[in-house]
Amino acid sequence: MEEKMFTPGGMERLQATSDRENIPYPRGDGKVKLVNSEWLDRHLTDTNLTVIDVQPNIHDYIQEHVPGAVYLTEGVLRVSNRGFPGSYSPNACIQESFRRAGITADSPVVVYTGKGAFSGAGDGLGQTMMAYTLAKYGHNAVYILDGGIDAWKSEGRELSQDYPPVEPSDFTVEVRDDYPIGYEEFVRIKDNDDVVVLDARPAKVYEGKGPWRKAGHIPGAVNLPWKSLMHEANPARLKSNDELDMILEEHGVDRSKTVICSCGTGREATNEFVLLKWLYLYPNVRIYEGSFTEWVTYPDNPVVEGSDPRGARVETASAR
């Protein structure tokens, strides 16, 4: 009976279930970990801790934020490059942004977002986007607040309207090039038997309802909507490990394979990259930052509409 229960990676994920009770989670020296509101409240006055507010609108931060938090919009992370709309900002820009926020590479930084109290906006992705970018550009101790500011508020914890005094840091960008996968390498390996490509977009977009010049998804990409991994009432809070384990099993996300996380512009994919690489400790995880937006800039690249990764159901229906 036990042999049937554990598909490849099942034992490791069950271990993660118990480890998640130990905050910061997971144990070890990974660049990104998960913390809860209770932990942050206890450590809020630590002199080496920086808290970064990534709420969707500056007015959300002005209205309310975790005491001592510095506002850093995720909008500084990407700019247009030769017309392509989703490129990361130049290293110097990212470096200066992190310096102004007082971030140092080896001191813990907690990132959070939420449903903006002023704007009403916010999808929960700001904190994984910021966490991934911090780690990619050289930070070594990034903490994500599970549930974001909405979890903090729901527990009746203190909020502030004060702006903390911040001394600029000497943060120096050191890019970790092994996290992203570029277009040419992606094309070369995406169809290999030992590779799983995930598409984190909503099912209707994956199937063909998106804004791109071509509808659908990259052939072979398996749809794993990022929101399916999060609590319905709070998209900044991960579901339980038991639920996550079941979802990953159902989608064939095998830890023995190379997993490539993709989406529309590379933002939604950060949610699944963070989960698999740092929280579930999958050994081979990459993120295709260009994602579907880059894929369809090449006119000859095929796309698939519908729910099947390779369009087999569509082709069968046509043959009939």
Short mmCIF file of C-alpha atoms in Angstrom, two decimals:
data_model
loop_
_atom_site.label_atom_id
_atom_site.label_comp_id
_atom_site.label_asym_id
_atom_site.label_seq_id
_atom_site.Cartn_x
_atom_site.Cartn_y
_atom_site.Cartn_z
CA MET A 1 0.00 0.00 0.00
CA GLU A 2 2.83 2.40 0.80
CA GLU A 3 4.41 1.74 -2.60
CA LYS A 4 1.24 2.95 -4.33
CA MET A 5 1.04 6.04 -2.16
CA PHE A 6 4.42 7.50 -2.98
CA THR A 7 4.98 8.49 -6.59
CA PRO A 8 8.41 10.01 -7.40
CA GLY A 9 9.00 12.87 -4.99
CA GLY A 10 6.09 12.03 -2.72
CA MET A 11 8.27 11.22 0.27
CA GLU A 12 10.18 14.49 -0.08
CA ARG A 13 6.97 16.50 -0.24
CA LEU A 14 5.55 14.74 2.79
CA GLN A 15 8.74 15.68 4.63
CA ALA A 16 8.09 19.27 3.55
CA THR A 17 4.65 19.03 5.16
CA SER A 18 6.17 18.60 8.60
CA ASP A 19 9.04 20.99 7.93
CA ARG A 20 6.59 23.78 7.12
CA GLU A 21 5.70 23.97 10.79
CA ASN A 22 9.25 25.15 11.43
CA ILE A 23 9.44 28.83 10.49
CA PRO A 24 11.39 30.07 8.56
CA TYR A 25 10.51 27.24 6.19
CA PRO A 26 12.22 25.30 4.73
CA ARG A 27 15.28 24.55 6.80
CA GLY A 28 18.72 24.88 5.27
CA ASP A 29 20.49 27.65 3.42
CA GLY A 30 18.10 28.27 0.53
CA LYS A 31 17.84 31.84 -0.71
CA VAL A 32 14.06 32.11 -0.18
CA LYS A 33 12.00 30.93 2.79
CA LEU A 34 8.46 31.28 4.09
CA VAL A 35 7.50 32.98 7.35
CA ASN A 36 4.17 33.69 9.03
CA SER A 37 2.77 36.76 10.76
CA GLU A 38 3.61 35.46 14.22
CA TRP A 39 7.28 35.08 13.29
CA LEU A 40 7.44 38.54 11.71
CA ASP A 41 5.78 40.13 14.73
CA ARG A 42 8.41 38.59 17.01
CA HIS A 43 11.29 39.76 14.82
CA LEU A 44 9.96 43.14 13.72
CA THR A 45 12.46 45.06 15.84
CA ASP A 46 15.50 43.01 14.80
CA THR A 47 18.12 45.56 13.79
CA ASN A 48 19.24 43.59 10.73
CA LEU A 49 15.75 42.90 9.35
CA THR A 50 14.33 44.87 6.42
CA VAL A 51 10.61 44.65 5.60
CA ILE A 52 9.60 45.45 2.03
CA ASP A 53 6.03 46.45 1.17
CA VAL A 54 5.12 45.51 -2.40
CA GLN A 55 1.46 46.50 -2.28
CA PRO A 56 0.04 47.33 -5.72
CA ASN A 57 -0.32 51.07 -5.23
CA ILE A 58 1.73 53.62 -3.30
CA HIS A 59 -1.50 54.90 -1.72
CA ASP A 60 -2.10 51.45 -0.25
CA TYR A 61 1.24 51.76 1.53
CA ILE A 62 0.49 55.32 2.63
CA GLN A 63 -2.82 54.23 4.13
CA GLU A 64 -1.47 51.21 5.99
CA HIS A 65 1.60 49.02 6.19
CA VAL A 66 3.49 46.75 8.56
CA PRO A 67 5.42 48.95 11.02
CA GLY A 68 8.88 49.77 9.70
CA ALA A 69 8.16 48.54 6.18
CA VAL A 70 9.74 50.32 3.19
CA TYR A 71 7.72 50.70 0.01
CA LEU A 72 9.30 49.23 -3.12
CA THR A 73 7.07 48.87 -6.13
CA GLU A 74 7.61 45.85 -8.34
CA GLY A 75 7.26 48.27 -11.26
CA VAL A 76 10.96 49.13 -10.99
CA LEU A 77 11.93 45.55 -11.77
CA ARG A 78 11.08 45.49 -15.49
CA VAL A 79 11.22 47.94 -18.37
CA SER A 80 10.91 47.81 -22.14
CA ASN A 81 14.05 46.70 -23.97
CA ARG A 82 14.29 47.31 -27.72
CA GLY A 83 10.51 47.28 -27.74
CA PHE A 84 10.09 44.00 -25.83
CA PRO A 85 7.82 44.91 -22.89
CA GLY A 86 8.83 42.38 -20.25
CA SER A 87 12.60 42.65 -19.81
CA TYR A 88 14.24 43.06 -16.44
CA SER A 89 15.62 46.51 -15.71
CA PRO A 90 19.35 47.12 -16.20
CA ASN A 91 21.49 45.84 -13.33
CA ALA A 92 22.37 49.37 -12.29
CA CYS A 93 18.69 50.30 -11.92
CA ILE A 94 17.86 47.26 -9.84
CA GLN A 95 20.96 47.78 -7.73
CA GLU A 96 20.07 51.41 -7.01
CA SER A 97 16.47 50.48 -6.15
CA PHE A 98 17.62 47.88 -3.63
CA ARG A 99 20.18 50.28 -2.18
CA ARG A 100 17.61 53.02 -1.63
CA ALA A 101 15.39 50.52 0.21
CA GLY A 102 18.29 49.79 2.57
CA ILE A 103 18.58 46.16 1.47
CA THR A 104 21.82 44.29 2.14
CA ALA A 105 22.56 40.95 0.54
CA ASP A 106 23.15 38.90 3.69
CA SER A 107 20.62 40.45 6.08
CA PRO A 108 17.07 39.03 6.14
CA VAL A 109 14.47 40.85 4.07
CA VAL A 110 10.76 40.08 4.39
CA VAL A 111 8.53 40.86 1.41
CA TYR A 112 4.76 41.09 1.42
CA THR A 113 1.86 42.37 -0.64
CA GLY A 114 -1.90 42.24 -0.34
CA LYS A 115 -5.26 43.48 -1.51
CA GLY A 116 -4.66 47.20 -1.38
CA ALA A 117 -6.88 48.90 1.21
CA PHE A 118 -6.94 52.06 -0.89
CA SER A 119 -6.81 50.75 -4.47
CA GLY A 120 -8.65 47.47 -4.03
CA ALA A 121 -6.11 45.99 -6.44
CA GLY A 122 -3.54 43.27 -5.91
CA ASP A 123 -3.38 39.66 -7.07
CA GLY A 124 -0.84 38.37 -4.55
CA LEU A 125 1.97 37.88 -7.04
CA GLY A 126 3.97 40.94 -6.05
CA GLN A 127 5.70 39.11 -3.23
CA THR A 128 6.92 36.15 -5.30
CA MET A 129 7.96 38.48 -8.11
CA MET A 130 10.01 40.58 -5.69
CA ALA A 131 11.39 37.56 -3.84
CA TYR A 132 12.55 35.93 -7.07
CA THR A 133 14.15 39.14 -8.28
CA LEU A 134 15.96 39.72 -4.99
CA ALA A 135 17.40 36.21 -5.09
CA LYS A 136 18.23 36.39 -8.79
CA TYR A 137 20.23 39.58 -8.34
CA GLY A 138 22.23 38.44 -5.35
CA HIS A 139 20.24 38.45 -2.11
CA ASN A 140 20.85 35.50 0.19
CA ALA A 141 18.09 35.61 2.81
CA VAL A 142 14.68 36.46 1.36
CA TYR A 143 11.59 35.74 3.45
CA ILE A 144 8.05 35.74 2.04
CA LEU A 145 5.20 36.58 4.42
CA ASP A 146 2.68 33.79 3.87
CA GLY A 147 -0.66 35.48 3.40
CA GLY A 148 0.87 38.94 3.07
CA ILE A 149 -0.52 41.98 4.83
CA ASP A 150 -4.06 40.57 4.70
CA ALA A 151 -3.04 37.68 6.96
CA TRP A 152 -1.27 40.20 9.21
CA LYS A 153 -4.42 42.32 9.44
CA SER A 154 -6.74 39.36 9.97
CA GLU A 155 -4.79 38.52 13.14
CA GLY A 156 -5.26 42.04 14.49
CA ARG A 157 -1.60 43.00 14.33
CA GLU A 158 -0.35 46.57 14.38
CA LEU A 159 -0.41 48.76 11.27
CA SER A 160 1.44 52.01 10.66
CA GLN A 161 1.40 55.15 8.55
CA ASP A 162 4.92 56.19 9.51
CA TYR A 163 7.77 56.17 6.99
CA PRO A 164 10.87 54.60 8.50
CA PRO A 165 14.24 56.33 8.29
CA VAL A 166 16.33 54.33 5.82
CA GLU A 167 20.05 54.52 5.24
CA PRO A 168 20.99 53.53 1.68
CA SER A 169 22.92 50.27 1.54
CA ASP A 170 25.87 49.13 -0.53
CA PHE A 171 23.96 46.27 -2.19
CA THR A 172 25.89 45.00 -5.21
CA VAL A 173 24.12 43.05 -7.94
CA GLU A 174 25.44 39.55 -8.58
CA VAL A 175 23.21 37.89 -11.15
CA ARG A 176 22.45 34.20 -10.70
CA ASP A 177 22.19 33.13 -14.32
CA ASP A 178 21.26 29.54 -13.48
CA TYR A 179 17.72 30.53 -12.46
CA PRO A 180 16.31 31.72 -15.82
CA ILE A 181 16.42 29.78 -19.05
CA GLY A 182 16.91 31.74 -22.28
CA TYR A 183 14.92 31.29 -25.45
CA GLU A 184 17.47 29.24 -27.38
CA GLU A 185 18.07 26.76 -24.56
CA PHE A 186 14.34 26.56 -23.92
CA VAL A 187 13.65 25.63 -27.55
CA ARG A 188 16.44 23.06 -27.45
CA ILE A 189 15.29 21.13 -24.38
CA LYS A 190 11.59 21.79 -23.85
CA ASP A 191 10.40 18.61 -25.58
CA ASN A 192 12.90 16.27 -23.92
CA ASP A 193 11.43 13.37 -21.96
CA ASP A 194 13.16 14.52 -18.79
CA VAL A 195 11.65 18.03 -18.98
CA VAL A 196 8.27 19.31 -17.75
CA VAL A 197 7.12 22.75 -18.92
CA LEU A 198 4.49 24.42 -16.75
CA ASP A 199 2.21 27.26 -17.81
CA ALA A 200 0.99 29.16 -14.74
CA ARG A 201 -1.71 31.21 -16.48
CA PRO A 202 -5.46 30.75 -15.85
CA ALA A 203 -7.01 27.89 -17.80
CA LYS A 204 -9.06 30.12 -20.09
CA VAL A 205 -5.95 32.08 -21.10
CA TYR A 206 -3.93 28.89 -21.58
CA GLU A 207 -6.69 27.55 -23.81
CA GLY A 208 -6.85 30.62 -26.02
CA LYS A 209 -8.53 33.68 -24.45
CA GLY A 210 -5.45 35.83 -23.86
CA PRO A 211 -4.38 39.17 -25.41
CA TRP A 212 -1.46 37.83 -27.44
CA ARG A 213 -1.23 37.92 -31.24
CA LYS A 214 -1.60 34.14 -31.20
CA ALA A 215 -4.04 32.38 -28.89
CA GLY A 216 -3.26 29.38 -26.75
CA HIS A 217 -0.06 27.98 -25.27
CA ILE A 218 3.40 26.66 -26.09
CA PRO A 219 3.10 23.09 -27.41
CA GLY A 220 3.75 20.60 -24.62
CA ALA A 221 3.27 23.06 -21.76
CA VAL A 222 1.12 21.68 -18.94
CA ASN A 223 -1.39 24.10 -17.45
CA LEU A 224 -0.92 24.56 -13.70
CA PRO A 225 -2.73 27.80 -12.85
CA TRP A 226 -0.80 29.54 -10.09
CA LYS A 227 -3.99 30.49 -8.25
CA SER A 228 -4.84 26.81 -7.83
CA LEU A 229 -1.91 26.65 -5.40
CA MET A 230 -3.20 29.49 -3.23
CA HIS A 231 -6.09 29.97 -0.81
CA GLU A 232 -9.17 31.22 -2.63
CA ALA A 233 -9.79 34.02 -0.12
CA ASN A 234 -6.13 35.11 0.00
CA PRO A 235 -4.01 34.64 -3.14
CA ALA A 236 -0.87 35.52 -1.17
CA ARG A 237 -1.27 32.46 1.09
CA LEU A 238 -0.20 29.01 -0.05
CA LYS A 239 -2.55 26.09 0.42
CA SER A 240 -1.59 23.35 2.84
CA ASN A 241 1.23 21.04 1.82
CA ASP A 242 -1.21 18.13 1.61
CA GLU A 243 -3.25 20.04 -0.97
CA LEU A 244 -0.14 21.19 -2.84
CA ASP A 245 1.22 17.66 -2.90
CA MET A 246 -1.96 16.37 -4.51
CA ILE A 247 -2.00 19.14 -7.14
CA LEU A 248 1.63 18.52 -8.11
CA GLU A 249 1.03 14.78 -8.36
CA GLU A 250 -2.02 15.31 -10.56
CA HIS A 251 -0.03 17.50 -12.94
CA GLY A 252 2.95 15.17 -13.19
CA VAL A 253 5.40 17.63 -11.67
CA ASP A 254 8.09 15.03 -11.06
CA ARG A 255 11.12 16.15 -9.04
CA SER A 256 13.34 13.77 -11.02
CA LYS A 257 12.82 15.95 -14.11
CA THR A 258 13.86 19.46 -15.06
CA VAL A 259 10.84 21.69 -14.42
CA ILE A 260 10.55 24.89 -16.46
CA CYS A 261 8.08 27.44 -15.08
CA SER A 262 6.46 29.74 -17.63
CA CYS A 263 3.36 31.90 -18.01
CA GLY A 264 2.53 35.02 -20.05
CA THR A 265 5.30 37.45 -19.14
CA GLY A 266 7.32 35.58 -16.49
CA ARG A 267 5.55 37.09 -13.48
CA GLU A 268 3.01 34.36 -12.66
CA ALA A 269 5.76 31.79 -13.14
CA THR A 270 7.67 33.22 -10.16
CA ASN A 271 4.98 31.79 -7.88
CA GLU A 272 5.67 28.23 -9.04
CA PHE A 273 9.42 28.72 -9.31
CA VAL A 274 9.59 29.86 -5.68
CA LEU A 275 7.41 26.98 -4.53
CA LEU A 276 9.28 24.24 -6.38
CA LYS A 277 12.86 25.46 -6.11
CA TRP A 278 12.96 26.84 -2.59
CA LEU A 279 10.02 25.52 -0.61
CA TYR A 280 9.82 22.00 -2.06
CA LEU A 281 13.52 21.84 -2.91
CA TYR A 282 13.18 20.39 -6.41
CA PRO A 283 16.73 19.88 -7.70
CA ASN A 284 16.26 21.20 -11.27
CA VAL A 285 13.92 24.15 -11.68
CA ARG A 286 14.24 26.94 -14.24
CA ILE A 287 12.06 29.89 -15.15
CA TYR A 288 11.40 30.97 -18.72
CA GLU A 289 11.22 34.70 -18.13
CA GLY A 290 10.26 35.51 -21.72
CA SER A 291 7.38 33.04 -21.52
CA PHE A 292 4.50 33.14 -24.00
CA THR A 293 5.11 36.80 -24.83
CA GLU A 294 8.56 36.00 -26.20
CA TRP A 295 7.43 32.72 -27.78
CA VAL A 296 4.87 34.40 -30.04
CA THR A 297 7.27 37.12 -31.21
CA TYR A 298 8.70 34.44 -33.50
CA PRO A 299 6.12 34.06 -36.31
CA ASP A 300 7.03 30.46 -37.08
CA ASN A 301 6.56 29.20 -33.53
CA PRO A 302 3.47 27.00 -33.24
CA VAL A 303 0.84 27.39 -30.54
CA VAL A 304 -1.90 25.09 -29.29
CA GLU A 305 -5.44 26.08 -28.38
CA GLY A 306 -7.56 24.09 -25.97
CA SER A 307 -6.87 22.23 -22.75
CA ASP A 308 -4.54 19.53 -24.07
CA PRO A 309 -0.80 20.35 -23.88
CA ARG A 310 -0.07 19.14 -27.41
CA GLY A 311 -3.48 19.57 -28.95
CA ALA A 312 -4.20 15.87 -29.31
CA ARG A 313 -7.86 16.31 -28.45
CA VAL A 314 -8.24 19.13 -30.94
CA GLU A 315 -6.61 17.10 -33.70
CA THR A 316 -8.80 14.09 -32.90
CA ALA A 317 -11.92 16.21 -33.07
CA SER A 318 -10.83 17.64 -36.43
CA ALA A 319 -10.13 14.17 -37.81
CA ARG A 320 -13.67 13.18 -37.03
#
